[in-house]
Amino acid sequence: MGCRMKKNILLLLIIVFTQLHLSGLTQWMQVSLRNFSTNAEHDIDIITGDTPQAETIDTASKGGIFWQHEISGNLYRNITFTLENDLLVSEMSHEFKNSFFFNDARFKFYYRNGSQYLKLQYANRTCNPAATKFLNIPDMGHNTQQQMIHNTALHYKGNHGRFHISLYGNLRNLDYEYLTIEEDEVFESESAWDNDIYSYAEFSCNISDQWRSFISGYYKDDLNNSDEFDDSNLGIGLEFDNRFDFFNALKTKVVYYNNNFDSIDDEKDHYFLTEARYTKRFGNSLTGFVTYINRSCYDDDQSQFFRISNMLRVHAKYTYQIRNLKDSFILTGVKYNPENDGNLIFGEVNQYLLKDIYLTAGAKYASELFSTCFVKCEYFITPLRSVWINNKFTDFNNKPAQNIISLGTTLIF
């Protein structure tokens, strides 16, 4: 493990366990042991920073540990904070991950009053080079390996009578390594930085209790010499949102965007987004919704509309045995999205067995991409503490199948 990685993790552990003794905090922690296996018949090559040449990874099962921790509390009357951390330490394997040893830390500060909301967030992802792949990232001339990613974001929402404003900005800094080949065909590793900024603004007005109109603007700048992946657009839209009664609700939105993006086709400069969602309750046990999303564009040269994609999604959930610690339920759904190979059907069942033991099972089938199923058994020692075992199997259409077994515990205190 790199020295910088050790320092970051040690600092995080000190902060976490110091905060354990402070009052007024809510904490959630989940730790699991993982075992990964695959039916791949051949070894694969993973290039890492410590081994610029290809290092062969065999197909034997691999172990790992995944630790998640979240702390939240009040700093002042209207100011709250959240500290989240995810740490994965795993042997390198055929699993589709960019890094097998990384630490994700996120610090969030919130300010809320009756009419305003402000969120400041800093996120840091640190990877161990010895267990991190080199990737081909667009707009970069070399295969790159993530060393550390910084994301700093600010989000503001304000309500001023009938008028509303939403502002968002995010600055990303990527610290990475890339490989060069010298004349004697020896790999050399070089360090570099990449930066980009995202910003979004939306101004809206309530025309009535159900109708809202808005205008928006989006801007992305790669902050480098090339502007090929810079992006900006202006949007104008109308939204209808109405809960007719306890059993029926409808929300629709139509937006027109004028895009300015060199890497997309000119015919997509005039872009239309239409969304509609109808939610229905049948008594107190059965609920469901239907969502439809259409993405289209208008070509000036041909004076014609073209469909980019359609998406139709239907969900239904039946809840029963509600007097236990957790509800038992049956959840099912289907998604139709042929243009993006996004057709999907899924189902999930959560069933109370006995003495605070629950069995959860589910499956997803995407005909163009994969099929997956999982089963989880969880025992609640107390309402805030549980132990569980989970098994998830995924069969990819064009890649080796994989199976992940996790044994863990979840704690709230």
PDB file of N, CA and C in Angstrom, residues 110-151:
ATOM      1  N   TYR A 110     -24.781  20.610   5.408  1.00  0.00           N
ATOM      2  CA  TYR A 110     -26.093  21.086   4.969  1.00  0.00           C
ATOM      3  C   TYR A 110     -26.526  22.281   5.813  1.00  0.00           C
ATOM      4  N   TYR A 111     -27.150  23.233   5.138  1.00  0.00           N
ATOM      5  CA  TYR A 111     -27.819  24.331   5.826  1.00  0.00           C
ATOM      6  C   TYR A 111     -29.253  24.389   5.313  1.00  0.00           C
ATOM      7  N   ARG A 112     -30.211  24.388   6.242  1.00  0.00           N
ATOM      8  CA  ARG A 112     -31.631  24.419   5.872  1.00  0.00           C
ATOM      9  C   ARG A 112     -32.363  25.407   6.765  1.00  0.00           C
ATOM     10  N   ASN A 113     -33.235  26.192   6.133  1.00  0.00           N
ATOM     11  CA  ASN A 113     -34.237  26.933   6.879  1.00  0.00           C
ATOM     12  C   ASN A 113     -35.549  26.829   6.101  1.00  0.00           C
ATOM     13  N   GLY A 114     -36.504  27.647   6.405  1.00  0.00           N
ATOM     14  CA  GLY A 114     -37.809  27.488   5.778  1.00  0.00           C
ATOM     15  C   GLY A 114     -37.817  27.653   4.276  1.00  0.00           C
ATOM     16  N   SER A 115     -36.921  28.452   3.719  1.00  0.00           N
ATOM     17  CA  SER A 115     -36.979  28.743   2.291  1.00  0.00           C
ATOM     18  C   SER A 115     -35.673  28.501   1.551  1.00  0.00           C
ATOM     19  N   GLN A 116     -34.615  28.075   2.244  1.00  0.00           N
ATOM     20  CA  GLN A 116     -33.323  27.927   1.577  1.00  0.00           C
ATOM     21  C   GLN A 116     -32.643  26.621   1.990  1.00  0.00           C
ATOM     22  N   TYR A 117     -31.868  26.118   1.045  1.00  0.00           N
ATOM     23  CA  TYR A 117     -31.128  24.879   1.252  1.00  0.00           C
ATOM     24  C   TYR A 117     -29.748  25.056   0.632  1.00  0.00           C
ATOM     25  N   LEU A 118     -28.718  24.706   1.385  1.00  0.00           N
ATOM     26  CA  LEU A 118     -27.344  24.819   0.895  1.00  0.00           C
ATOM     27  C   LEU A 118     -26.592  23.547   1.266  1.00  0.00           C
ATOM     28  N   LYS A 119     -25.902  22.984   0.288  1.00  0.00           N
ATOM     29  CA  LYS A 119     -25.123  21.767   0.518  1.00  0.00           C
ATOM     30  C   LYS A 119     -23.716  21.962  -0.025  1.00  0.00           C
ATOM     31  N   LEU A 120     -22.727  21.719   0.821  1.00  0.00           N
ATOM     32  CA  LEU A 120     -21.328  21.753   0.431  1.00  0.00           C
ATOM     33  C   LEU A 120     -20.758  20.358   0.614  1.00  0.00           C
ATOM     34  N   GLN A 121     -20.154  19.828  -0.446  1.00  0.00           N
ATOM     35  CA  GLN A 121     -19.666  18.450  -0.382  1.00  0.00           C
ATOM     36  C   GLN A 121     -18.262  18.361  -0.947  1.00  0.00           C
ATOM     37  N   TYR A 122     -17.433  17.572  -0.247  1.00  0.00           N
ATOM     38  CA  TYR A 122     -16.117  17.228  -0.759  1.00  0.00           C
ATOM     39  C   TYR A 122     -15.991  15.709  -0.748  1.00  0.00           C
ATOM     40  N   ALA A 123     -15.598  15.148  -1.880  1.00  0.00           N
ATOM     41  CA  ALA A 123     -15.421  13.704  -2.000  1.00  0.00           C
ATOM     42  C   ALA A 123     -14.000  13.413  -2.460  1.00  0.00           C
ATOM     43  N   ASN A 124     -13.413  12.374  -1.879  1.00  0.00           N
ATOM     44  CA  ASN A 124     -12.052  11.986  -2.219  1.00  0.00           C
ATOM     45  C   ASN A 124     -12.009  10.480  -2.428  1.00  0.00           C
ATOM     46  N   ARG A 125     -11.494  10.070  -3.578  1.00  0.00           N
ATOM     47  CA  ARG A 125     -11.310   8.645  -3.863  1.00  0.00           C
ATOM     48  C   ARG A 125      -9.817   8.412  -4.057  1.00  0.00           C
ATOM     49  N   THR A 126      -9.244   7.567  -3.209  1.00  0.00           N
ATOM     50  CA  THR A 126      -7.822   7.259  -3.260  1.00  0.00           C
ATOM     51  C   THR A 126      -7.642   5.787  -3.595  1.00  0.00           C
ATOM     52  N   CYS A 127      -6.798   5.506  -4.590  1.00  0.00           N
ATOM     53  CA  CYS A 127      -6.585   4.132  -5.047  1.00  0.00           C
ATOM     54  C   CYS A 127      -5.146   3.692  -4.771  1.00  0.00           C
ATOM     55  N   ASN A 128      -4.984   2.424  -4.506  1.00  0.00           N
ATOM     56  CA  ASN A 128      -3.659   1.850  -4.350  1.00  0.00           C
ATOM     57  C   ASN A 128      -3.153   1.439  -5.741  1.00  0.00           C
ATOM     58  N   PRO A 129      -2.055   2.017  -6.227  1.00  0.00           N
ATOM     59  CA  PRO A 129      -1.601   1.725  -7.586  1.00  0.00           C
ATOM     60  C   PRO A 129      -1.356   0.245  -7.845  1.00  0.00           C
ATOM     61  N   ALA A 130      -0.927  -0.493  -6.842  1.00  0.00           N
ATOM     62  CA  ALA A 130      -0.604  -1.904  -7.052  1.00  0.00           C
ATOM     63  C   ALA A 130      -1.835  -2.737  -7.392  1.00  0.00           C
ATOM     64  N   ALA A 131      -3.036  -2.183  -7.155  1.00  0.00           N
ATOM     65  CA  ALA A 131      -4.255  -2.954  -7.397  1.00  0.00           C
ATOM     66  C   ALA A 131      -5.257  -2.163  -8.227  1.00  0.00           C
ATOM     67  N   THR A 132      -4.773  -1.259  -9.074  1.00  0.00           N
ATOM     68  CA  THR A 132      -5.646  -0.395  -9.866  1.00  0.00           C
ATOM     69  C   THR A 132      -5.272  -0.510 -11.340  1.00  0.00           C
ATOM     70  N   LYS A 133      -6.267  -0.654 -12.188  1.00  0.00           N
ATOM     71  CA  LYS A 133      -6.044  -0.851 -13.619  1.00  0.00           C
ATOM     72  C   LYS A 133      -5.708   0.467 -14.322  1.00  0.00           C
ATOM     73  N   PHE A 134      -5.076   0.337 -15.462  1.00  0.00           N
ATOM     74  CA  PHE A 134      -4.928   1.442 -16.394  1.00  0.00           C
ATOM     75  C   PHE A 134      -6.111   1.416 -17.360  1.00  0.00           C
ATOM     76  N   LEU A 135      -6.707   2.585 -17.614  1.00  0.00           N
ATOM     77  CA  LEU A 135      -7.913   2.684 -18.421  1.00  0.00           C
ATOM     78  C   LEU A 135      -7.693   3.615 -19.604  1.00  0.00           C
ATOM     79  N   ASN A 136      -8.470   3.377 -20.645  1.00  0.00           N
ATOM     80  CA  ASN A 136      -8.478   4.260 -21.808  1.00  0.00           C
ATOM     81  C   ASN A 136      -9.605   5.257 -21.636  1.00  0.00           C
ATOM     82  N   ILE A 137      -9.289   6.498 -21.252  1.00  0.00           N
ATOM     83  CA  ILE A 137     -10.279   7.528 -20.971  1.00  0.00           C
ATOM     84  C   ILE A 137     -10.348   8.495 -22.142  1.00  0.00           C
ATOM     85  N   PRO A 138     -11.554   8.826 -22.642  1.00  0.00           N
ATOM     86  CA  PRO A 138     -11.669   9.784 -23.746  1.00  0.00           C
ATOM     87  C   PRO A 138     -11.002  11.111 -23.416  1.00  0.00           C
ATOM     88  N   ASP A 139     -10.422  11.724 -24.430  1.00  0.00           N
ATOM     89  CA  ASP A 139      -9.767  13.028 -24.349  1.00  0.00           C
ATOM     90  C   ASP A 139      -8.402  12.951 -23.684  1.00  0.00           C
ATOM     91  N   MET A 140      -7.903  11.733 -23.403  1.00  0.00           N
ATOM     92  CA  MET A 140      -6.550  11.581 -22.867  1.00  0.00           C
ATOM     93  C   MET A 140      -5.757  10.697 -23.823  1.00  0.00           C
ATOM     94  N   GLY A 141      -4.540  11.127 -24.120  1.00  0.00           N
ATOM     95  CA  GLY A 141      -3.768  10.452 -25.146  1.00  0.00           C
ATOM     96  C   GLY A 141      -3.126   9.153 -24.704  1.00  0.00           C
ATOM     97  N   HIS A 142      -3.124   8.872 -23.401  1.00  0.00           N
ATOM     98  CA  HIS A 142      -2.466   7.675 -22.898  1.00  0.00           C
ATOM     99  C   HIS A 142      -3.448   6.875 -22.046  1.00  0.00           C
ATOM    100  N   ASN A 143      -3.127   5.588 -21.855  1.00  0.00           N
ATOM    101  CA  ASN A 143      -3.848   4.824 -20.855  1.00  0.00           C
ATOM    102  C   ASN A 143      -3.521   5.386 -19.471  1.00  0.00           C
ATOM    103  N   THR A 144      -4.545   5.640 -18.695  1.00  0.00           N
ATOM    104  CA  THR A 144      -4.356   6.336 -17.425  1.00  0.00           C
ATOM    105  C   THR A 144      -4.793   5.479 -16.254  1.00  0.00           C
ATOM    106  N   GLN A 145      -4.159   5.729 -15.123  1.00  0.00           N
ATOM    107  CA  GLN A 145      -4.502   5.037 -13.882  1.00  0.00           C
ATOM    108  C   GLN A 145      -4.874   6.070 -12.828  1.00  0.00           C
ATOM    109  N   GLN A 146      -6.070   5.953 -12.292  1.00  0.00           N
ATOM    110  CA  GLN A 146      -6.509   6.879 -11.261  1.00  0.00           C
ATOM    111  C   GLN A 146      -5.678   6.693  -9.994  1.00  0.00           C
ATOM    112  N   GLN A 147      -5.137   7.799  -9.500  1.00  0.00           N
ATOM    113  CA  GLN A 147      -4.429   7.791  -8.228  1.00  0.00           C
ATOM    114  C   GLN A 147      -5.322   8.376  -7.128  1.00  0.00           C
ATOM    115  N   MET A 148      -5.875   9.542  -7.430  1.00  0.00           N
ATOM    116  CA  MET A 148      -6.759  10.208  -6.474  1.00  0.00           C
ATOM    117  C   MET A 148      -7.710  11.117  -7.248  1.00  0.00           C
ATOM    118  N   ILE A 149      -8.978  11.117  -6.828  1.00  0.00           N
ATOM    119  CA  ILE A 149      -9.985  11.976  -7.451  1.00  0.00           C
ATOM    120  C   ILE A 149     -10.575  12.871  -6.376  1.00  0.00           C
ATOM    121  N   HIS A 150     -10.584  14.180  -6.631  1.00  0.00           N
ATOM    122  CA  HIS A 150     -11.196  15.152  -5.741  1.00  0.00           C
ATOM    123  C   HIS A 150     -12.456  15.701  -6.433  1.00  0.00           C
ATOM    124  N   ASN A 151     -13.561  15.727  -5.735  1.00  0.00           N
ATOM    125  CA  ASN A 151     -14.788  16.353  -6.223  1.00  0.00           C
ATOM    126  C   ASN A 151     -15.291  17.325  -5.159  1.00  0.00           C
TER     127      ASN A 151
END
